[in-house]
XYZ file of C-alpha atoms in Angstrom:
390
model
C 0.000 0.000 0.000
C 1.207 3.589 -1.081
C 1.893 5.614 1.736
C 1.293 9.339 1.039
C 2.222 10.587 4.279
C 5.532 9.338 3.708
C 5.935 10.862 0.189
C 3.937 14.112 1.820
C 7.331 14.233 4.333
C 9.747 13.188 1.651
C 8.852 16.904 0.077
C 9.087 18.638 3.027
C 12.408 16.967 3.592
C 13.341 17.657 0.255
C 11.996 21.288 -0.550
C 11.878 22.756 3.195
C 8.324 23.589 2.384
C 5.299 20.670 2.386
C 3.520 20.030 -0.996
C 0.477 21.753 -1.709
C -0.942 18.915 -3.930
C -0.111 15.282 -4.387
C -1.418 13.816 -7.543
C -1.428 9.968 -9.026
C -1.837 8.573 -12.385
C -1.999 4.913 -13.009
C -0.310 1.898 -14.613
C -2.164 -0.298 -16.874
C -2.744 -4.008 -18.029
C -3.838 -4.916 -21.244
C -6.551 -7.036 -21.596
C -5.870 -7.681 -25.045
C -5.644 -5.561 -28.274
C -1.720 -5.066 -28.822
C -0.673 -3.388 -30.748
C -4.196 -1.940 -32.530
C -3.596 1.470 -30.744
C -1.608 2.897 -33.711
C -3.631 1.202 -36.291
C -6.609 3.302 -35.325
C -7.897 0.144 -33.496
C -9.537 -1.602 -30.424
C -7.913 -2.159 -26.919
C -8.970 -3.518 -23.843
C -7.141 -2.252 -20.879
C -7.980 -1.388 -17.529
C -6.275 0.828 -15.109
C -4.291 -0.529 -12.293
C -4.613 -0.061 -9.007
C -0.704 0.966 -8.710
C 0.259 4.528 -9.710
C 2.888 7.002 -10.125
C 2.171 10.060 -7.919
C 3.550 13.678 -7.752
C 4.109 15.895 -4.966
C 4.143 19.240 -5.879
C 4.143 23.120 -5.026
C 4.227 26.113 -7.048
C 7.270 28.765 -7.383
C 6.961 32.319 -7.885
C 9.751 32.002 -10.590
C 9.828 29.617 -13.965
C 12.026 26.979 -12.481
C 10.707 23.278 -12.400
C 12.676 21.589 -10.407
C 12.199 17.678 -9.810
C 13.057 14.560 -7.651
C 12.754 11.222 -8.401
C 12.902 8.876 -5.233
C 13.526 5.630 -7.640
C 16.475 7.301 -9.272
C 17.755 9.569 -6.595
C 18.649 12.134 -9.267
C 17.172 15.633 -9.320
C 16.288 17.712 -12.377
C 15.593 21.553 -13.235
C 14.671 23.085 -16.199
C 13.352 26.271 -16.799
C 10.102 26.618 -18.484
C 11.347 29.125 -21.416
C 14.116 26.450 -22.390
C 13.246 23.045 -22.320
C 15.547 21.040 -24.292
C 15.591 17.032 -24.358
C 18.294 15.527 -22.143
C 20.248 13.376 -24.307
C 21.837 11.448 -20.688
C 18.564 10.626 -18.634
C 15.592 9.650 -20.550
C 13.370 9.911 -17.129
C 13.754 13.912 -17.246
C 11.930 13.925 -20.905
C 8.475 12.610 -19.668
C 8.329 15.499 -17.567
C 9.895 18.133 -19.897
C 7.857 16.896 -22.830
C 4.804 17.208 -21.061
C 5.541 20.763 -19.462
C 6.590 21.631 -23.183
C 3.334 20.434 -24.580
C 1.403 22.441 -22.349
C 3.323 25.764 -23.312
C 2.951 24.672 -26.906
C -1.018 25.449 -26.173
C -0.588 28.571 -25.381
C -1.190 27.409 -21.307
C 0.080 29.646 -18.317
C 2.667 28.097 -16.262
C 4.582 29.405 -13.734
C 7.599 26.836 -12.301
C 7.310 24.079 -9.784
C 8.868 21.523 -6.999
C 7.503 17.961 -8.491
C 8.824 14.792 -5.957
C 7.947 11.488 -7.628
C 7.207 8.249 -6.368
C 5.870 5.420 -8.069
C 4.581 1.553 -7.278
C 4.110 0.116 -10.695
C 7.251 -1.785 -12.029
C 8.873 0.050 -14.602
C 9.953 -1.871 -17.186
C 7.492 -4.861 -16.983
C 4.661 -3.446 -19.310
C 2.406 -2.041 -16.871
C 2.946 1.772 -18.397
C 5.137 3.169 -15.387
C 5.638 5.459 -18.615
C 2.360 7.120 -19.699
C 1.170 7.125 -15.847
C 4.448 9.570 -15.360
C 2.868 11.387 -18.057
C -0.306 11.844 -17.303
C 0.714 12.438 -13.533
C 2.690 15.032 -14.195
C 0.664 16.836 -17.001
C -2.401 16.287 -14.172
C 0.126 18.080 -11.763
C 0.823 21.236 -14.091
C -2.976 21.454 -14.349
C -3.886 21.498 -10.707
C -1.504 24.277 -9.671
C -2.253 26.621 -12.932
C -5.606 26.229 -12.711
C -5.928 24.379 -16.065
C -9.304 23.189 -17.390
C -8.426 19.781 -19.548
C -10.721 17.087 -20.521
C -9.211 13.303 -20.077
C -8.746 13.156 -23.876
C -6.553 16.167 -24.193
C -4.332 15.422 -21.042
C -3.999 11.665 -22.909
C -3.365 13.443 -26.000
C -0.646 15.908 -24.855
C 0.974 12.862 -22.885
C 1.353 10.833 -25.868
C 2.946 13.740 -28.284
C 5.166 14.332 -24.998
C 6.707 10.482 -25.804
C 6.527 10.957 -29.821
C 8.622 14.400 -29.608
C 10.687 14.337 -26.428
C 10.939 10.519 -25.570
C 11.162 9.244 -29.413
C 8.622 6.516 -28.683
C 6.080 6.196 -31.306
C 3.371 5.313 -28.925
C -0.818 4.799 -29.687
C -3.218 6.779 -27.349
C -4.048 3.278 -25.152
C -1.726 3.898 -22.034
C -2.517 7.544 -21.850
C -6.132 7.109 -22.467
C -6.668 4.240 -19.574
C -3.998 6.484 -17.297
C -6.469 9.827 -17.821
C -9.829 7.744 -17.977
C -9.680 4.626 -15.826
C -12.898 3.199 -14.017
C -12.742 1.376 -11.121
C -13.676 -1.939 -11.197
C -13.973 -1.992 -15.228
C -11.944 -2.680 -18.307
C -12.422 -0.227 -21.365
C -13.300 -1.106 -24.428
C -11.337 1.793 -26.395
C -11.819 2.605 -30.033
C -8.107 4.606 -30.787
C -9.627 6.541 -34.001
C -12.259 8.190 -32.393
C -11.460 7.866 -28.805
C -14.501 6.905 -27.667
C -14.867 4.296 -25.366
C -17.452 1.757 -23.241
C -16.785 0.501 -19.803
C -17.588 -3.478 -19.296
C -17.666 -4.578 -15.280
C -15.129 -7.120 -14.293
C -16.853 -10.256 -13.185
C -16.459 -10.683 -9.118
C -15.611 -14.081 -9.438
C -12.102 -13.672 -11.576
C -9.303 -11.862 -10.767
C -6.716 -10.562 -13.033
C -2.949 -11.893 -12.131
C 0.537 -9.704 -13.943
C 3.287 -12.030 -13.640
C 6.769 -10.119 -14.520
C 9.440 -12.016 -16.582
C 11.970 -10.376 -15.413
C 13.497 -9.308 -18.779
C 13.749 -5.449 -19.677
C 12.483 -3.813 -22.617
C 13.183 -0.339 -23.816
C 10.607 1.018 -26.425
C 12.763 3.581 -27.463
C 15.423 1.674 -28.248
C 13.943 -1.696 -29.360
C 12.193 -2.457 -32.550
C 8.615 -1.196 -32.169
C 8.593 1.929 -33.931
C 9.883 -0.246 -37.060
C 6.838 -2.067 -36.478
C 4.701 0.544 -36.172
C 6.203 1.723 -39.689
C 5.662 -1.603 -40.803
C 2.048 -1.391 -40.543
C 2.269 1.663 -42.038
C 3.638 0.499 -45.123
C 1.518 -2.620 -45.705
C -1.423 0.089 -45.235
C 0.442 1.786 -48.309
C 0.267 -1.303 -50.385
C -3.090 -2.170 -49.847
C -4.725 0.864 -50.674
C -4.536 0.433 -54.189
C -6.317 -2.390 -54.181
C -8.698 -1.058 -50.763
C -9.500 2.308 -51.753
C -9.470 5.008 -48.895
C -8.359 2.772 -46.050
C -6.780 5.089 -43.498
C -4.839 2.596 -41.415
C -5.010 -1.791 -40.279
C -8.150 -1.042 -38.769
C -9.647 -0.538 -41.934
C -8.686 -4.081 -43.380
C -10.792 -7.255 -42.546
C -9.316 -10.624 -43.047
C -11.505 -11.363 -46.228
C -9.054 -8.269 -47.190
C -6.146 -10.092 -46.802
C -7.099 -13.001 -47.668
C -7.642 -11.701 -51.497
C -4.852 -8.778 -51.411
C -2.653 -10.013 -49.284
C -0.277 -11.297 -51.806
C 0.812 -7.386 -52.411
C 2.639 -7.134 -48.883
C 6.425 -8.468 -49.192
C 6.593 -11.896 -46.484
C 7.834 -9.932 -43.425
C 4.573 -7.031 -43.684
C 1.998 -9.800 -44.165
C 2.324 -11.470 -40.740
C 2.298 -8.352 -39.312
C -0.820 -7.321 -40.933
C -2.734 -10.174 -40.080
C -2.008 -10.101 -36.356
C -3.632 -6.650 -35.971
C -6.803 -7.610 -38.362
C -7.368 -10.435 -36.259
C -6.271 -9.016 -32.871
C -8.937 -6.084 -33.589
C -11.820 -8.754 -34.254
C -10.332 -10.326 -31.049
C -10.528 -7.502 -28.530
C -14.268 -6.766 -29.948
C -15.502 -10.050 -29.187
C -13.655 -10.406 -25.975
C -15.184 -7.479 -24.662
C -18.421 -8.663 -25.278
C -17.157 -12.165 -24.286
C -16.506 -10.629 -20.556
C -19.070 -8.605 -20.252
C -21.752 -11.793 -20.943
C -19.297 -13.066 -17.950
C -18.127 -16.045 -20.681
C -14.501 -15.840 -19.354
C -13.912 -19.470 -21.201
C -14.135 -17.514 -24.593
C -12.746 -15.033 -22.768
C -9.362 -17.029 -22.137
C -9.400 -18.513 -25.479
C -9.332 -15.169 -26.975
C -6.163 -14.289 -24.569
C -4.640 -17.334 -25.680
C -5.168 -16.381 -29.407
C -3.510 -13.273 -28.990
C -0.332 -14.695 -27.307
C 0.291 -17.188 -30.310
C -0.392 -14.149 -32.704
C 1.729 -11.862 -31.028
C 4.483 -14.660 -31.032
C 3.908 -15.796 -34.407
C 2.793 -13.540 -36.553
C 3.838 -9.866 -34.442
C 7.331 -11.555 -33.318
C 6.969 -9.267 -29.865
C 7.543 -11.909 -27.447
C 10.149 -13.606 -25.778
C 11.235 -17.506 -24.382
C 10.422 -16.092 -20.640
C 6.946 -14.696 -22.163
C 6.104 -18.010 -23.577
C 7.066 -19.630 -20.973
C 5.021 -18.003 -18.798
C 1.859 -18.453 -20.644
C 2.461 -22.337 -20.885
C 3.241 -22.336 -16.955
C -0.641 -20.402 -16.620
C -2.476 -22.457 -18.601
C -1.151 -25.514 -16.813
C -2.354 -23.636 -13.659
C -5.065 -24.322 -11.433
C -8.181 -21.883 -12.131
C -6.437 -20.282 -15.244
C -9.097 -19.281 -18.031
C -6.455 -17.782 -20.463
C -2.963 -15.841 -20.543
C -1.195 -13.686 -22.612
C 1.327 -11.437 -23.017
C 0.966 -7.910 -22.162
C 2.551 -4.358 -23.252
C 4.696 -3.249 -26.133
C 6.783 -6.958 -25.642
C 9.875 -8.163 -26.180
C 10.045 -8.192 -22.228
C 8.063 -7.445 -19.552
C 4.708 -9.467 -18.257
C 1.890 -11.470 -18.852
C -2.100 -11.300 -18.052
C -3.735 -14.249 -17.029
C -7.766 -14.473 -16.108
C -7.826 -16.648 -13.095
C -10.914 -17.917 -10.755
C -11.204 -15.537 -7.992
C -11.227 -19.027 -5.964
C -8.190 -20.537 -7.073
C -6.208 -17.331 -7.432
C -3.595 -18.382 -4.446
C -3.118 -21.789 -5.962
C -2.520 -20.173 -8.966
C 0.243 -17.723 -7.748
C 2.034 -20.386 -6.208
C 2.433 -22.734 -9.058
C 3.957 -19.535 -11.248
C 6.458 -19.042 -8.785
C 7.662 -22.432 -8.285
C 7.236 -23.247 -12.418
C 9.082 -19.831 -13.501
C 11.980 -20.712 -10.774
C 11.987 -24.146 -12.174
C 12.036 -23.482 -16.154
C 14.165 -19.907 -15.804
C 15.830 -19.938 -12.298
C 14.209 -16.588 -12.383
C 12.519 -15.475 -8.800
C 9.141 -13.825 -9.639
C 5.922 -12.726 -7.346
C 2.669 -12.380 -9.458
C 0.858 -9.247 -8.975
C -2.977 -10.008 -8.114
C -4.678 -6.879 -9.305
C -7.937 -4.721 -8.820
C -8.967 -2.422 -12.069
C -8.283 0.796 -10.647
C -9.394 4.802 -11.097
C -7.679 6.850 -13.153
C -5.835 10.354 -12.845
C -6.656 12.192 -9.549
C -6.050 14.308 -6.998
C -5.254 12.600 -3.288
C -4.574 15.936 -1.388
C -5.172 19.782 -1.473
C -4.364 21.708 0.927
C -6.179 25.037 1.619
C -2.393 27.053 0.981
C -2.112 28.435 -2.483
């Protein structure tokens, strides 16, 4: 459990002054639908019930000066030259973001931000876009700033296309800004509208790490993101005004598909099917069917392995291990891949044998220790305390 007293006394250590607002943002888990953000698609996350959350109190000056307690480095920029540090990539979430907001045309005046966080960076969970939308939340609350959960998602995700070089979709913002408690979201990424589905009481929904770091930025997702792009390219003479994957059924690809080069058409096909996927596993859940549920999970996995090429031995190896597991309706990987965790749908009943079969099977297959996460679907952005100081 997050304890904001202590991060409430870990600014008044730091600054000499206590915080006048303390804000969190939360990590995600994806359901399924990886990978559809940036095709215009369908996802299926929900928000976690870990967060990243931001102490804070306004200077008179146009100074932002922040402290992360998980890298025990401090930063400070001022607000009329924000330039991307080339050394620390964790200083660009929060520069991008400030720099977004000035980019609007927004009134800011500087800042003392102290961050703390409780979802695993690294792992897939979206430690990332919770920074994000933490911090941009943060800028808004002490400037008096009027956004709707769309636009703080929005100005999150251009803060990792410009400053953090990540080619992200809108899913880890949106579920970060929007988040209901006790629900998954059914997103659609073109429009950004989206339709809450209740998460049965009798399933819980289990993250179990693999232990293996990925870094989007420096890993091979934006050339698949531009791979999609292209095979949209290719298609479109023979599709007419298709705008992106989403656009393109499997019928589609199944007649055209011969005009993509062998390494675009796999990648196609996962998102055409992983779209028609997501749809009918939110309907699946939400008619509490969590057999076709799992199946769909399952689905994913082997296209995300097969036909996406995002996963890892460790990934796969976890899947096997949950489907072998007692009360296990279906498992997948989750997040960006190559790294990071798994989902797995599990009886609500059998969720502690469950967690103790993954630990002893991962330490057996890997030698790798690992302690699932049993999670609750969480709110999203918010304030946690005002005081009455300005």
């Amino acid at each position: 459990m997050f304890e904001l007293s202590a991060l409430y006394a870990a600014f008044e250590r730091y600054f000499g002054q206590p915080p006048t607002r303390i804000a969190r943002a939360p990590g995600r888990v994806n359901l399924i639908g990886e990978h559809t953000d940036y095709n215009d698609g369908f996802v299926f996350p929900m928000a976690l019930d870990r967060a990243t959350y931001v102490a804070a109190r306004p200077r008179a000056d146009r100074i932002v000066r922040v402290f992360s307690v998980k890298f025990r480095e401090e930063d400070r920029f001022h607000l009329d030259q924000i330039v991307r540090d080339e050394q620390r990539q964790w200083v660009n979430y929060i520069r991008g973001v400030a720099k977004g907001l000035l980019a609007r045309d927004l009134p800011l005046r500087g800042a003392d931000l102290l961050i703390d966080s409780d979802v695993p960076a690294g792992s897939g969970l979206s430690s990332s876009a919770a920074l994000e939308v933490a911090v941009g939340y943060t800028f808004q609350l002490l400037n008096d700033i009027n956004l709707l959960g769309e636009e703080l998602a929005l100005l999150a995700q251009g803060a990792e296309h410009s400053f953090v070089g990540v080619k992200c979709g809108i899913m880890d913002q949106l579920i970060a800004a929007l988040g209901e408690a006790d629900h998954a979201l059914l997103i659609d990424c073109r429009d950004l509208s989206y339709r809450p589905v209740p998460i049965p009481a009798n399933v819980r929904v289990v993250v179990c790490d693999s232990g293996v770091r990925h870094r989007l930025a420096g890993s091979e997702y934006n050339q698949r993101r531009a791979g999609c792009e292209e095979a949209v390219r290719l298609l479109k003479p023979a599709l007419g005004k298709i705008q992106a994957l989403r656009d393109v059924r499997l019928t589609d690809l199944a007649e055209y598909g011969h005009l993509l080069p062998p390494d675009l058409l796999p990648l196609a096909r996962h998102v055409v099917s992983e779209n028609e996927r997501t749809l009918a596993a939110a309907d699946a859940l939400a008619a509490g069917d969590l057999v076709k549920m799992g199946r769909l999970m399952v689905e994913s996995h082997h296209s995300l392995r097969d036909d996406y090429r995002v996963s890892v031995p460790e990934l796969d190896t976890l899947v096997e291990l949950a489907l072998a597991a007692p009360g296990c309706f279906g498992s997948r990987m989750t997040g960006g891949g190559f790294g990071g965790s798994t989902v797995s749908l599990v009886a609500a009943d059998r969720v502690d044998e469950f967690v103790a079969a993954m630990i002893a099977g991962y330490a057996i297959r890997t030698g790798r220790t690992m302690q699932p996460l049993v999670c609750t679907a969480g709110a999203g952005v918010s304030c946690v305390y005002a005081s009455e100081e300005e």
